[in-house]
PDB file of C-alpha atoms and ligand atoms in Angstrom:
ATOM      1  CA  MET A   1      -6.138  22.968   4.787  1.00 45.00           C
ATOM      2  CA  HIS A   2      -7.003  25.611   7.168  1.00 48.00           C
ATOM      3  CA  LEU A   3      -4.315  28.133   8.064  1.00 47.00           C
ATOM      4  CA  GLN A   4      -4.117  27.478  11.714  1.00 52.00           C
ATOM      5  CA  THR A   5      -2.914  24.452  10.911  1.00 52.00           C
ATOM      6  CA  MET A   6      -0.351  25.379   8.057  1.00 65.00           C
ATOM      7  CA  ARG A   7       3.121  26.800   8.676  1.00 78.00           C
ATOM      8  CA  GLU A   8       4.414  29.474   6.348  1.00 81.00           C
ATOM      9  CA  GLU A   9       6.495  26.918   4.820  1.00 78.00           C
ATOM     10  CA  ASP A  10       3.496  24.728   3.885  1.00 81.00           C
ATOM     11  CA  LEU A  11       1.324  28.009   2.648  1.00 86.00           C
ATOM     12  CA  ASP A  12       4.235  28.978   0.459  1.00 82.00           C
ATOM     13  CA  TRP A  13       4.403  25.502  -1.064  1.00 79.00           C
ATOM     14  CA  GLU A  14       0.597  25.520  -1.667  1.00 82.00           C
ATOM     15  CA  VAL A  15       0.733  28.994  -3.289  1.00 84.00           C
ATOM     16  CA  TYR A  16       3.796  28.045  -5.308  1.00 78.00           C
ATOM     17  CA  HIS A  17       2.274  24.879  -6.761  1.00 75.00           C
ATOM     18  CA  LEU A  18      -0.986  26.705  -7.561  1.00 80.00           C
ATOM     19  CA  LEU A  19       0.865  29.266  -9.379  1.00 80.00           C
ATOM     20  CA  ALA A  20       2.904  26.869 -11.165  1.00 70.00           C
ATOM     21  CA  ALA A  21      -0.187  25.140 -12.310  1.00 68.00           C
ATOM     22  CA  ASP A  22      -1.831  28.540 -13.413  1.00 72.00           C
ATOM     23  CA  PRO A  23       0.358  31.735 -13.338  1.00 71.00           C
ATOM     24  CA  THR A  24      -2.762  33.960 -13.886  1.00 73.00           C
ATOM     25  CA  ARG A  25      -4.497  32.944 -10.552  1.00 78.00           C
ATOM     26  CA  ASP A  26      -5.484  35.790  -8.702  1.00 80.00           C
ATOM     27  CA  ALA A  27      -5.183  36.533  -5.047  1.00 81.00           C
ATOM     28  CA  GLY A  28      -8.883  36.291  -4.288  1.00 84.00           C
ATOM     29  CA  PHE A  29      -8.547  32.740  -5.751  1.00 84.00           C
ATOM     30  CA  LEU A  30      -5.420  32.086  -3.738  1.00 88.00           C
ATOM     31  CA  ALA A  31      -6.869  33.001  -0.548  1.00 89.00           C
ATOM     32  CA  ALA A  32     -10.262  31.294  -1.006  1.00 88.00           C
ATOM     33  CA  HIS A  33      -8.867  28.093  -1.946  1.00 86.00           C
ATOM     34  CA  LEU A  34      -6.460  28.329   0.903  1.00 89.00           C
ATOM     35  CA  HIS A  35      -8.671  29.426   3.539  1.00 87.00           C
ATOM     36  CA  CYS A  36      -6.622  32.349   4.478  1.00 89.00           C
ATOM     37  CA  SER A  37      -6.392  36.350   4.348  1.00 88.00           C
ATOM     38  CA  ARG A  38      -5.239  38.417   1.476  1.00 88.00           C
ATOM     39  CA  ASP A  39      -2.382  39.709   3.840  1.00 87.00           C
ATOM     40  CA  GLU A  40      -1.167  35.926   4.345  1.00 88.00           C
ATOM     41  CA  ILE A  41      -1.029  35.577   0.331  1.00 89.00           C
ATOM     42  CA  ARG A  42       0.986  38.744  -0.084  1.00 87.00           C
ATOM     43  CA  ALA A  43       3.316  37.871   2.473  1.00 88.00           C
ATOM     44  CA  SER A  44       3.757  34.439   1.160  1.00 87.00           C
ATOM     45  CA  LEU A  45       4.222  36.024  -2.365  1.00 86.00           C
ATOM     46  CA  GLN A  46       6.867  38.178  -1.020  1.00 82.00           C
ATOM     47  CA  ARG A  47       8.711  35.311   0.707  1.00 81.00           C
ATOM     48  CA  LEU A  48       8.392  33.203  -2.549  1.00 79.00           C
ATOM     49  CA  GLU A  49       9.885  36.251  -4.332  1.00 75.00           C
ATOM     50  CA  ARG A  50      12.832  36.718  -2.124  1.00 68.00           C
ATOM     51  CA  ALA A  51      13.374  33.214  -2.473  1.00 65.00           C
ATOM     52  CA  LEU A  52      13.673  33.630  -6.208  1.00 57.00           C
ATOM     53  CA  LEU A  53      10.964  30.958  -6.670  1.00 67.00           C
ATOM     54  CA  ILE A  54       8.196  33.431  -8.599  1.00 71.00           C
ATOM     55  CA  GLU A  55       9.042  36.535 -10.509  1.00 64.00           C
ATOM     56  CA  GLN A  56       6.452  39.392 -10.499  1.00 59.00           C
ATOM     57  CA  ASP A  57       7.781  41.854 -13.163  1.00 48.00           C
ATOM     58  CA  GLU A  58       5.842  44.923 -12.475  1.00 36.00           C
ATOM     59  CA  TRP A  59       4.608  44.106  -8.973  1.00 38.00           C
ATOM     60  CA  ARG A  60       5.639  46.659  -6.145  1.00 37.00           C
ATOM     61  CA  GLU A  61       4.623  46.313  -2.847  1.00 38.00           C
ATOM     62  CA  ASP A  62       2.925  49.981  -2.772  1.00 37.00           C
ATOM     63  CA  GLN A  63       0.653  48.879  -5.648  1.00 38.00           C
ATOM     64  CA  CYS A  64      -0.036  45.426  -4.637  1.00 41.00           C
ATOM     65  CA  PRO A  65      -3.649  44.546  -5.721  1.00 40.00           C
ATOM     66  CA  LEU A  66      -3.970  42.276  -2.509  1.00 43.00           C
ATOM     67  CA  ASP A  67      -4.378  45.654  -0.606  1.00 40.00           C
ATOM     68  CA  SER A  68      -7.656  46.794  -2.344  1.00 40.00           C
ATOM     69  CA  GLY A  69      -9.698  43.931  -0.787  1.00 40.00           C
ATOM     70  CA  GLU A  70     -10.821  43.045  -4.204  1.00 39.00           C
ATOM     71  CA  SER A  71     -10.133  40.037  -6.299  1.00 37.00           C
ATOM     72  CA  HIS A  72      -7.567  41.406  -9.136  1.00 37.00           C
ATOM     73  CA  PRO A  73      -5.212  39.343 -11.334  1.00 37.00           C
ATOM     74  CA  LEU A  74      -1.812  39.843 -10.184  1.00 39.00           C
ATOM     75  CA  PRO A  75      -0.480  42.628 -12.733  1.00 33.00           C
ATOM     76  CA  GLY A  76       2.931  41.222 -13.976  1.00 35.00           C
ATOM     77  CA  PRO A  77       3.280  37.555 -14.991  1.00 34.00           C
ATOM     78  CA  LEU A  78       4.376  35.526 -12.379  1.00 40.00           C
ATOM     79  CA  LEU A  79       7.074  32.892 -13.571  1.00 40.00           C
ATOM     80  CA  PRO A  80       7.435  30.113 -10.903  1.00 42.00           C
ATOM     81  CA  ARG A  81      10.520  28.861 -10.835  1.00 40.00           C
ATOM     82  CA  PRO A  82      11.578  25.262  -9.764  1.00 37.00           C
ATOM     83  CA  PRO A  83      11.602  25.231  -5.749  1.00 40.00           C
ATOM     84  CA  VAL A  84      15.318  24.187  -5.390  1.00 35.00           C
ATOM     85  CA  ARG A  85      17.560  27.049  -3.657  1.00 34.00           C
ATOM     86  CA  HIS A  86      20.615  26.623  -6.118  1.00 31.00           C
ATOM     87  CA  ARG A  87      18.882  28.625  -8.630  1.00 31.00           C
ATOM     88  CA  GLY A  88      19.888  31.834  -6.471  1.00 27.00           C
ATOM     89  CA  ARG A  89      23.573  31.396  -7.354  1.00 27.00           C
ATOM     90  CA  ARG A  90      23.006  32.588 -10.967  1.00 30.00           C
ATOM     91  CA  ASP A  91      21.189  35.521  -9.808  1.00 30.00           C
ATOM     92  CA  PRO A  92      22.457  39.158  -9.332  1.00 29.00           C
ATOM     93  CA  ARG A  93      21.622  38.734  -5.589  1.00 29.00           C
ATOM     94  CA  GLU A  94      24.221  35.801  -5.171  1.00 32.00           C
ATOM     95  CA  GLY A  95      25.780  35.266  -2.044  1.00 33.00           C
ATOM     96  CA  ARG A  96      23.074  35.938   0.071  1.00 34.00           C
ATOM     97  CA  GLU A  97      21.912  33.244   2.649  1.00 42.00           C
ATOM     98  CA  GLY A  98      20.291  30.320   1.355  1.00 42.00           C
ATOM     99  CA  THR A  99      16.529  30.240   1.426  1.00 43.00           C
ATOM    100  CA  PRO A 100      14.428  27.449   3.290  1.00 46.00           C
ATOM    101  CA  TYR A 101      13.149  25.807  -0.010  1.00 56.00           C
ATOM    102  CA  MET A 102      14.297  22.564  -0.968  1.00 75.00           C
ATOM    103  CA  THR A 103      12.834  20.034  -3.373  1.00 89.00           C
ATOM    104  CA  ASP A 104      10.285  18.028  -1.444  1.00 94.00           C
ATOM    105  CA  VAL A 105      11.550  14.254  -1.102  1.00 97.00           C
ATOM    106  CA  CYS A 106      10.015  11.308   0.420  1.00 97.00           C
ATOM    107  CA  VAL A 107      11.464   7.712   0.466  1.00 98.00           C
ATOM    108  CA  LEU A 108       9.745   4.771  -0.055  1.00 98.00           C
ATOM    109  CA  ARG A 109      10.960   1.580   1.711  1.00 97.00           C
ATOM    110  CA  LEU A 110      10.335  -1.548  -0.395  1.00 97.00           C
ATOM    111  CA  GLY A 111      10.912  -5.306   0.466  1.00 91.00           C
ATOM    112  CA  HIS A 112      11.309  -4.745   4.400  1.00 93.00           C
ATOM    113  CA  ARG A 113      11.130  -7.945   6.428  1.00 91.00           C
ATOM    114  CA  ALA A 114      10.209  -7.754   9.970  1.00 85.00           C
ATOM    115  CA  GLY A 115      12.536  -9.519  12.006  1.00 84.00           C
ATOM    116  CA  ARG A 116      15.568  -9.261   9.781  1.00 90.00           C
ATOM    117  CA  ASP A 117      15.498  -5.892   8.471  1.00 94.00           C
ATOM    118  CA  GLN A 118      14.744  -3.486  11.398  1.00 94.00           C
ATOM    119  CA  ARG A 119      17.845  -2.196  11.943  1.00 96.00           C
ATOM    120  CA  VAL A 120      18.510  -1.158   8.294  1.00 97.00           C
ATOM    121  CA  THR A 121      15.158  -0.032   7.534  1.00 97.00           C
ATOM    122  CA  THR A 122      15.419   2.365  10.917  1.00 97.00           C
ATOM    123  CA  HIS A 123      18.701   3.776   9.561  1.00 97.00           C
ATOM    124  CA  VAL A 124      17.052   4.281   6.031  1.00 98.00           C
ATOM    125  CA  GLY A 125      14.654   6.377   7.875  1.00 98.00           C
ATOM    126  CA  LEU A 126      16.795   8.124  10.167  1.00 98.00           C
ATOM    127  CA  ALA A 127      19.135   8.680   7.201  1.00 98.00           C
ATOM    128  CA  ALA A 128      16.189  10.353   5.305  1.00 98.00           C
ATOM    129  CA  ARG A 129      15.459  12.642   8.185  1.00 98.00           C
ATOM    130  CA  ALA A 130      18.837  13.771   8.813  1.00 98.00           C
ATOM    131  CA  LEU A 131      19.641  14.615   5.427  1.00 97.00           C
ATOM    132  CA  GLY A 132      16.680  16.398   4.345  1.00 96.00           C
ATOM    133  CA  ALA A 133      13.994  14.016   3.315  1.00 97.00           C
ATOM    134  CA  ARG A 134      10.383  14.997   4.719  1.00 96.00           C
ATOM    135  CA  GLY A 135       8.859  11.444   5.462  1.00 97.00           C
ATOM    136  CA  MET A 136       9.100   7.668   4.762  1.00 97.00           C
ATOM    137  CA  TYR A 137       6.748   5.271   3.379  1.00 97.00           C
ATOM    138  CA  LEU A 138       7.264   1.615   4.493  1.00 96.00           C
ATOM    139  CA  ALA A 139       5.545  -0.857   2.030  1.00 95.00           C
ATOM    140  CA  ALA A 140       5.252  -3.146   5.141  1.00 94.00           C
ATOM    141  CA  ARG A 141       3.716  -3.332   8.614  1.00 94.00           C
ATOM    142  CA  ASP A 142       6.232  -2.698  11.431  1.00 95.00           C
ATOM    143  CA  SER A 143       4.872  -0.420  14.210  1.00 94.00           C
ATOM    144  CA  GLY A 144       8.274  -1.179  16.023  1.00 95.00           C
ATOM    145  CA  ILE A 145      10.009   0.850  13.319  1.00 96.00           C
ATOM    146  CA  VAL A 146       7.319   3.935  13.435  1.00 96.00           C
ATOM    147  CA  ALA A 147       7.387   4.085  17.200  1.00 96.00           C
ATOM    148  CA  GLY A 148      11.649   4.169  16.943  1.00 96.00           C
ATOM    149  CA  ILE A 149      11.579   6.728  14.331  1.00 97.00           C
ATOM    150  CA  ARG A 150       9.062   8.900  15.869  1.00 97.00           C
ATOM    151  CA  ASP A 151      10.723   9.078  19.200  1.00 97.00           C
ATOM    152  CA  VAL A 152      13.720  10.070  17.590  1.00 97.00           C
ATOM    153  CA  VAL A 153      11.653  13.205  15.856  1.00 97.00           C
ATOM    154  CA  ALA A 154      10.120  13.883  19.301  1.00 96.00           C
ATOM    155  CA  ARG A 155      13.350  14.306  20.827  1.00 97.00           C
ATOM    156  CA  TRP A 156      15.641  15.561  18.240  1.00 97.00           C
ATOM    157  CA  GLY A 157      12.996  17.884  16.285  1.00 96.00           C
ATOM    158  CA  GLY A 158      11.989  18.527  12.744  1.00 95.00           C
ATOM    159  CA  ASP A 159       8.456  17.042  11.386  1.00 94.00           C
ATOM    160  CA  PHE A 160       9.923  13.966   9.402  1.00 96.00           C
ATOM    161  CA  PHE A 161       6.779  11.494   8.888  1.00 96.00           C
ATOM    162  CA  VAL A 162       6.972   7.759   9.083  1.00 97.00           C
ATOM    163  CA  GLU A 163       4.036   5.633   7.814  1.00 96.00           C
ATOM    164  CA  ASP A 164       4.031   1.712   7.596  1.00 95.00           C
ATOM    165  CA  GLY A 165       1.548  -0.510   5.942  1.00 94.00           C
ATOM    166  CA  VAL A 166       1.716   1.718   2.795  1.00 94.00           C
ATOM    167  CA  PRO A 167       0.542  -0.124  -0.527  1.00 95.00           C
ATOM    168  CA  TRP A 168       3.510   0.570  -2.865  1.00 95.00           C
ATOM    169  CA  LYS A 169       1.747   0.741  -6.046  1.00 96.00           C
ATOM    170  CA  ARG A 170      -0.639   3.187  -5.111  1.00 95.00           C
ATOM    171  CA  CYS A 171       2.052   5.154  -3.360  1.00 96.00           C
ATOM    172  CA  ILE A 172       3.835   5.388  -6.609  1.00 97.00           C
ATOM    173  CA  ARG A 173       0.652   6.265  -8.314  1.00 96.00           C
ATOM    174  CA  ASP A 174      -0.608   8.874  -6.263  1.00 95.00           C
ATOM    175  CA  TRP A 175       2.939  10.593  -6.310  1.00 95.00           C
ATOM    176  CA  LYS A 176       3.028  10.894 -10.036  1.00 96.00           C
ATOM    177  CA  GLU A 177      -0.710  11.629 -10.162  1.00 94.00           C
ATOM    178  CA  GLN A 178       0.449  14.896  -7.759  1.00 92.00           C
ATOM    179  CA  GLY A 179       3.175  15.806 -10.440  1.00 93.00           C
ATOM    180  CA  GLY A 180       5.970  14.206  -8.398  1.00 95.00           C
ATOM    181  CA  VAL A 181       8.677  12.063  -9.965  1.00 97.00           C
ATOM    182  CA  VAL A 182       9.846   8.531  -8.810  1.00 98.00           C
ATOM    183  CA  VAL A 183      13.461   7.644  -8.504  1.00 98.00           C
ATOM    184  CA  HIS A 184      14.424   3.938  -7.739  1.00 98.00           C
ATOM    185  CA  LEU A 185      17.771   3.602  -6.637  1.00 98.00           C
ATOM    186  CA  THR A 186      19.589   0.616  -7.858  1.00 98.00           C
ATOM    187  CA  MET A 187      23.071  -0.606  -8.835  1.00 98.00           C
ATOM    188  CA  TYR A 188      21.732  -1.376 -12.403  1.00 98.00           C
ATOM    189  CA  GLY A 189      20.720   2.420 -13.078  1.00 98.00           C
ATOM    190  CA  GLU A 190      21.874   5.199 -14.657  1.00 98.00           C
ATOM    191  CA  PRO A 191      24.974   7.110 -12.734  1.00 98.00           C
ATOM    192  CA  VAL A 192      23.381   9.803 -10.386  1.00 98.00           C
ATOM    193  CA  GLN A 193      25.716  12.412 -11.538  1.00 98.00           C
ATOM    194  CA  GLU A 194      24.182  12.240 -15.264  1.00 98.00           C
ATOM    195  CA  HIS A 195      20.633  13.170 -13.597  1.00 97.00           C
ATOM    196  CA  GLU A 196      21.156  14.975 -10.476  1.00 96.00           C
ATOM    197  CA  GLU A 197      20.681  18.284 -12.310  1.00 94.00           C
ATOM    198  CA  ALA A 198      17.626  17.473 -14.314  1.00 95.00           C
ATOM    199  CA  LEU A 199      16.521  16.060 -10.674  1.00 96.00           C
ATOM    200  CA  ARG A 200      16.948  19.306  -9.205  1.00 93.00           C
ATOM    201  CA  GLU A 201      14.605  21.085 -11.443  1.00 91.00           C
ATOM    202  CA  GLU A 202      11.645  18.886 -10.055  1.00 92.00           C
ATOM    203  CA  GLY A 203       9.412  19.883  -7.029  1.00 89.00           C
ATOM    204  CA  ARG A 204       8.966  16.578  -5.811  1.00 95.00           C
ATOM    205  CA  VAL A 205      11.034  13.461  -5.786  1.00 97.00           C
ATOM    206  CA  LEU A 206      10.179  10.024  -4.384  1.00 98.00           C
ATOM    207  CA  VAL A 207      13.195   7.728  -3.918  1.00 98.00           C
ATOM    208  CA  VAL A 208      12.694   4.055  -3.582  1.00 98.00           C
ATOM    209  CA  VAL A 209      15.083   1.800  -2.012  1.00 98.00           C
ATOM    210  CA  GLY A 210      14.641  -1.915  -1.495  1.00 97.00           C
ATOM    211  CA  ALA A 211      15.974  -4.694   0.565  1.00 94.00           C
ATOM    212  CA  GLU A 212      17.095  -7.955  -0.438  1.00 85.00           C
ATOM    213  CA  LYS A 213      15.161  -8.163  -3.658  1.00 87.00           C
ATOM    214  CA  VAL A 214      12.732  -5.588  -5.289  1.00 92.00           C
ATOM    215  CA  PRO A 215       9.608  -6.479  -7.253  1.00 93.00           C
ATOM    216  CA  ALA A 216      10.630  -6.262 -11.071  1.00 94.00           C
ATOM    217  CA  ASP A 217       7.854  -3.683 -11.900  1.00 95.00           C
ATOM    218  CA  ILE A 218       9.666  -1.049 -10.021  1.00 97.00           C
ATOM    219  CA  TYR A 219      12.031  -0.658 -12.949  1.00 97.00           C
ATOM    220  CA  THR A 220       9.243   0.389 -15.218  1.00 97.00           C
ATOM    221  CA  LEU A 221       7.201   2.243 -12.884  1.00 97.00           C
ATOM    222  CA  ALA A 222      10.068   4.463 -11.785  1.00 98.00           C
ATOM    223  CA  ASP A 223      10.706   7.550 -13.825  1.00 97.00           C
ATOM    224  CA  TYR A 224      14.332   7.033 -13.188  1.00 98.00           C
ATOM    225  CA  ASN A 225      16.400   4.077 -12.058  1.00 98.00           C
ATOM    226  CA  ILE A 226      19.494   5.723 -10.713  1.00 98.00           C
ATOM    227  CA  ALA A 227      22.797   4.208  -9.641  1.00 98.00           C
ATOM    228  CA  VAL A 228      25.060   5.417  -7.045  1.00 98.00           C
ATOM    229  CA  THR A 229      28.032   3.956  -8.648  1.00 98.00           C
ATOM    230  CA  ASN A 230      27.313   0.461 -10.568  1.00 98.00           C
ATOM    231  CA  GLN A 231      28.890  -1.416  -7.706  1.00 98.00           C
ATOM    232  CA  PRO A 232      26.901  -3.216  -5.044  1.00 97.00           C
ATOM    233  CA  HIS A 233      26.321  -1.812  -1.560  1.00 97.00           C
ATOM    234  CA  SER A 234      23.528  -0.500   0.572  1.00 97.00           C
ATOM    235  CA  GLU A 235      20.326   1.384   0.666  1.00 98.00           C
ATOM    236  CA  VAL A 236      21.592   3.623   3.518  1.00 98.00           C
ATOM    237  CA  ALA A 237      24.762   4.451   1.581  1.00 98.00           C
ATOM    238  CA  GLY A 238      22.826   4.822  -1.880  1.00 98.00           C
ATOM    239  CA  LEU A 239      20.215   6.979  -0.299  1.00 98.00           C
ATOM    240  CA  ALA A 240      22.805   9.170   1.658  1.00 98.00           C
ATOM    241  CA  VAL A 241      24.861  10.026  -1.379  1.00 98.00           C
ATOM    242  CA  PHE A 242      22.056  10.530  -3.580  1.00 98.00           C
ATOM    243  CA  LEU A 243      20.223  13.337  -0.959  1.00 98.00           C
ATOM    244  CA  ASP A 244      23.583  14.917  -0.432  1.00 97.00           C
ATOM    245  CA  ARG A 245      24.052  15.352  -4.380  1.00 97.00           C
ATOM    246  CA  LEU A 246      20.561  16.554  -4.934  1.00 97.00           C
ATOM    247  CA  PHE A 247      20.673  19.028  -2.273  1.00 95.00           C
ATOM    248  CA  ARG A 248      24.325  19.792  -2.940  1.00 95.00           C
ATOM    249  CA  GLY A 249      25.185  19.612   0.490  1.00 95.00           C
ATOM    250  CA  GLU A 250      22.495  22.340   1.734  1.00 93.00           C
ATOM    251  CA  GLU A 251      20.826  19.920   3.728  1.00 94.00           C
ATOM    252  CA  LEU A 252      24.040  19.698   6.128  1.00 95.00           C
ATOM    253  CA  LYS A 253      22.846  23.172   7.482  1.00 92.00           C
ATOM    254  CA  ARG A 254      19.349  22.467   8.306  1.00 92.00           C
ATOM    255  CA  GLU A 255      17.764  23.114  11.735  1.00 92.00           C
ATOM    256  CA  PHE A 256      15.101  20.664  13.287  1.00 95.00           C
ATOM    257  CA  PRO A 257      12.738  22.868  14.960  1.00 94.00           C
ATOM    258  CA  GLY A 258      11.038  21.906  18.240  1.00 95.00           C
ATOM    259  CA  ALA A 259      14.019  19.652  19.384  1.00 95.00           C
ATOM    260  CA  ARG A 260      14.287  18.919  22.924  1.00 96.00           C
ATOM    261  CA  ILE A 261      18.120  17.989  22.803  1.00 95.00           C
ATOM    262  CA  ARG A 262      20.837  19.048  20.539  1.00 95.00           C
ATOM    263  CA  VAL A 263      24.436  17.894  20.052  1.00 96.00           C
ATOM    264  CA  VAL A 264      27.032  20.916  21.067  1.00 96.00           C
ATOM    265  CA  PRO A 265      29.688  19.982  18.364  1.00 95.00           C
ATOM    266  CA  SER A 266      32.933  19.467  20.321  1.00 96.00           C
ATOM    267  CA  PRO A 267      36.408  18.639  19.083  1.00 96.00           C
ATOM    268  CA  ARG A 268      36.171  15.862  21.677  1.00 96.00           C
ATOM    269  CA  GLY A 269      33.836  13.981  23.677  1.00 93.00           C
ATOM    270  CA  LYS A 270      30.033  13.795  23.725  1.00 93.00           C
ATOM    271  CA  ARG A 271      28.316  17.208  24.772  1.00 95.00           C
ATOM    272  CA  CYS A 272      24.632  17.684  24.493  1.00 94.00           C
ATOM    273  CA  GLU A 273      22.411  19.902  25.710  1.00 94.00           C
ATOM    274  CA  GLU A 274      18.540  19.875  26.775  1.00 93.00           C
ATOM    275  CA  LEU A 275      16.327  22.889  25.331  1.00 90.00           C
TER     276      LEU A 275
HETATM  277  N1  SAM B   1      19.885  -6.687  -6.075  1.00 89.42           N
HETATM  278  C1  SAM B   1      19.639  -5.305  -5.512  1.00 89.42           C
HETATM  279  C2  SAM B   1      19.632  -4.122  -6.384  1.00 89.42           C
HETATM  280  O1  SAM B   1      18.629  -4.425  -7.433  1.00 89.42           O
HETATM  281  O2  SAM B   1      20.301  -3.130  -6.050  1.00 89.42           O
HETATM  282  C3  SAM B   1      20.671  -5.206  -4.387  1.00 89.42           C
HETATM  283  C4  SAM B   1      19.941  -5.340  -3.054  1.00 89.42           C
HETATM  284  S1  SAM B   1      20.760  -3.998  -1.903  1.00 89.42           S
HETATM  285  C5  SAM B   1      21.225  -4.952  -0.516  1.00 89.42           C
HETATM  286  C6  SAM B   1      19.369  -3.188  -1.412  1.00 89.42           C
HETATM  287  C7  SAM B   1      18.814  -1.738  -1.919  1.00 89.42           C
HETATM  288  O3  SAM B   1      20.309  -1.268  -1.960  1.00 89.42           O
HETATM  289  C8  SAM B   1      18.591  -1.843  -3.219  1.00 89.42           C
HETATM  290  O4  SAM B   1      17.283  -2.223  -3.555  1.00 89.42           O
HETATM  291  C9  SAM B   1      19.004  -0.346  -3.570  1.00 89.42           C
HETATM  292  O5  SAM B   1      17.942   0.498  -3.418  1.00 89.42           O
HETATM  293  C10 SAM B   1      20.162  -0.187  -2.767  1.00 89.42           C
HETATM  294  N2  SAM B   1      21.514   0.074  -3.513  1.00 89.42           N
HETATM  295  C11 SAM B   1      22.425  -0.808  -3.204  1.00 89.42           C
HETATM  296  N3  SAM B   1      23.467  -0.761  -4.353  1.00 89.42           N
HETATM  297  C12 SAM B   1      23.088   0.258  -5.011  1.00 89.42           C
HETATM  298  C13 SAM B   1      24.062   1.283  -6.066  1.00 89.42           C
HETATM  299  N4  SAM B   1      25.242   0.996  -6.420  1.00 89.42           N
HETATM  300  N5  SAM B   1      23.029   2.210  -6.304  1.00 89.42           N
HETATM  301  C14 SAM B   1      22.113   2.826  -5.717  1.00 89.42           C
HETATM  302  N6  SAM B   1      21.440   1.966  -4.876  1.00 89.42           N
HETATM  303  C15 SAM B   1      22.052   0.851  -4.378  1.00 89.42           C
END
């Protein structure tokens, strides 16, 4: 990916994962691999450190090896931390503003029946977007759903993606191959409150929700079968509670860059402003 098309947040994400895979990777490698300059790598490392995602023991900006223009290993060990912001709470810098880093979450919607599930599937996508997920894979073809959700993104901002016609087994396989975990939400699973902490340590989570029935394989293909209570209810409710617990409510403060319209929160009535 070229930097012109890469936002800072994406660059940090790439750098973090390259270092998580091999902490000895040096600046030259990072810059060459990500097609960007050493200054951009240095800025990214500084952001990651400020966000408590990496530690560079002896590293000081004035002796940054990236300044020399040569390829050096970073001096102190880089210790990648899980990319979750709640970690900051146990840090001496406790109390400072949260960082923009949150676990990367996407949703995989199974069992959608065109004509019957339009409304609920749209609500799965809208709830996922509003509550901090990065996108939704739809294991069915339905261009109306895609258009509807993209229209919301265009007007209300953010970069939530939606993709239909996704082969669900391949989606799960690819996600796992890229180091992510798969969480299937089902009333038959284990209580969310018993696993949310472990899940917060994961960098990438694919949340699978069904419609009327789900294929039996999903129970074994998923890394976790998770219940939001063991009572029957809905995929929208299950997803919303799951995301809120995973993000510990931080997702409620999220902003949606590029919005054309925004609500002005009001005690009464409906106020919006054009941006
Ligand atoms: N028999 C289905 C099942 O296995 O959960 C119920 C289908 S329900 C109408 C549609 C979807 O809602 C399910 O596939 C599941 O993802 C989600 N869901 C329903 N109840 C849930 C619960 N208690 N916990 C987590 N997810 C739930």
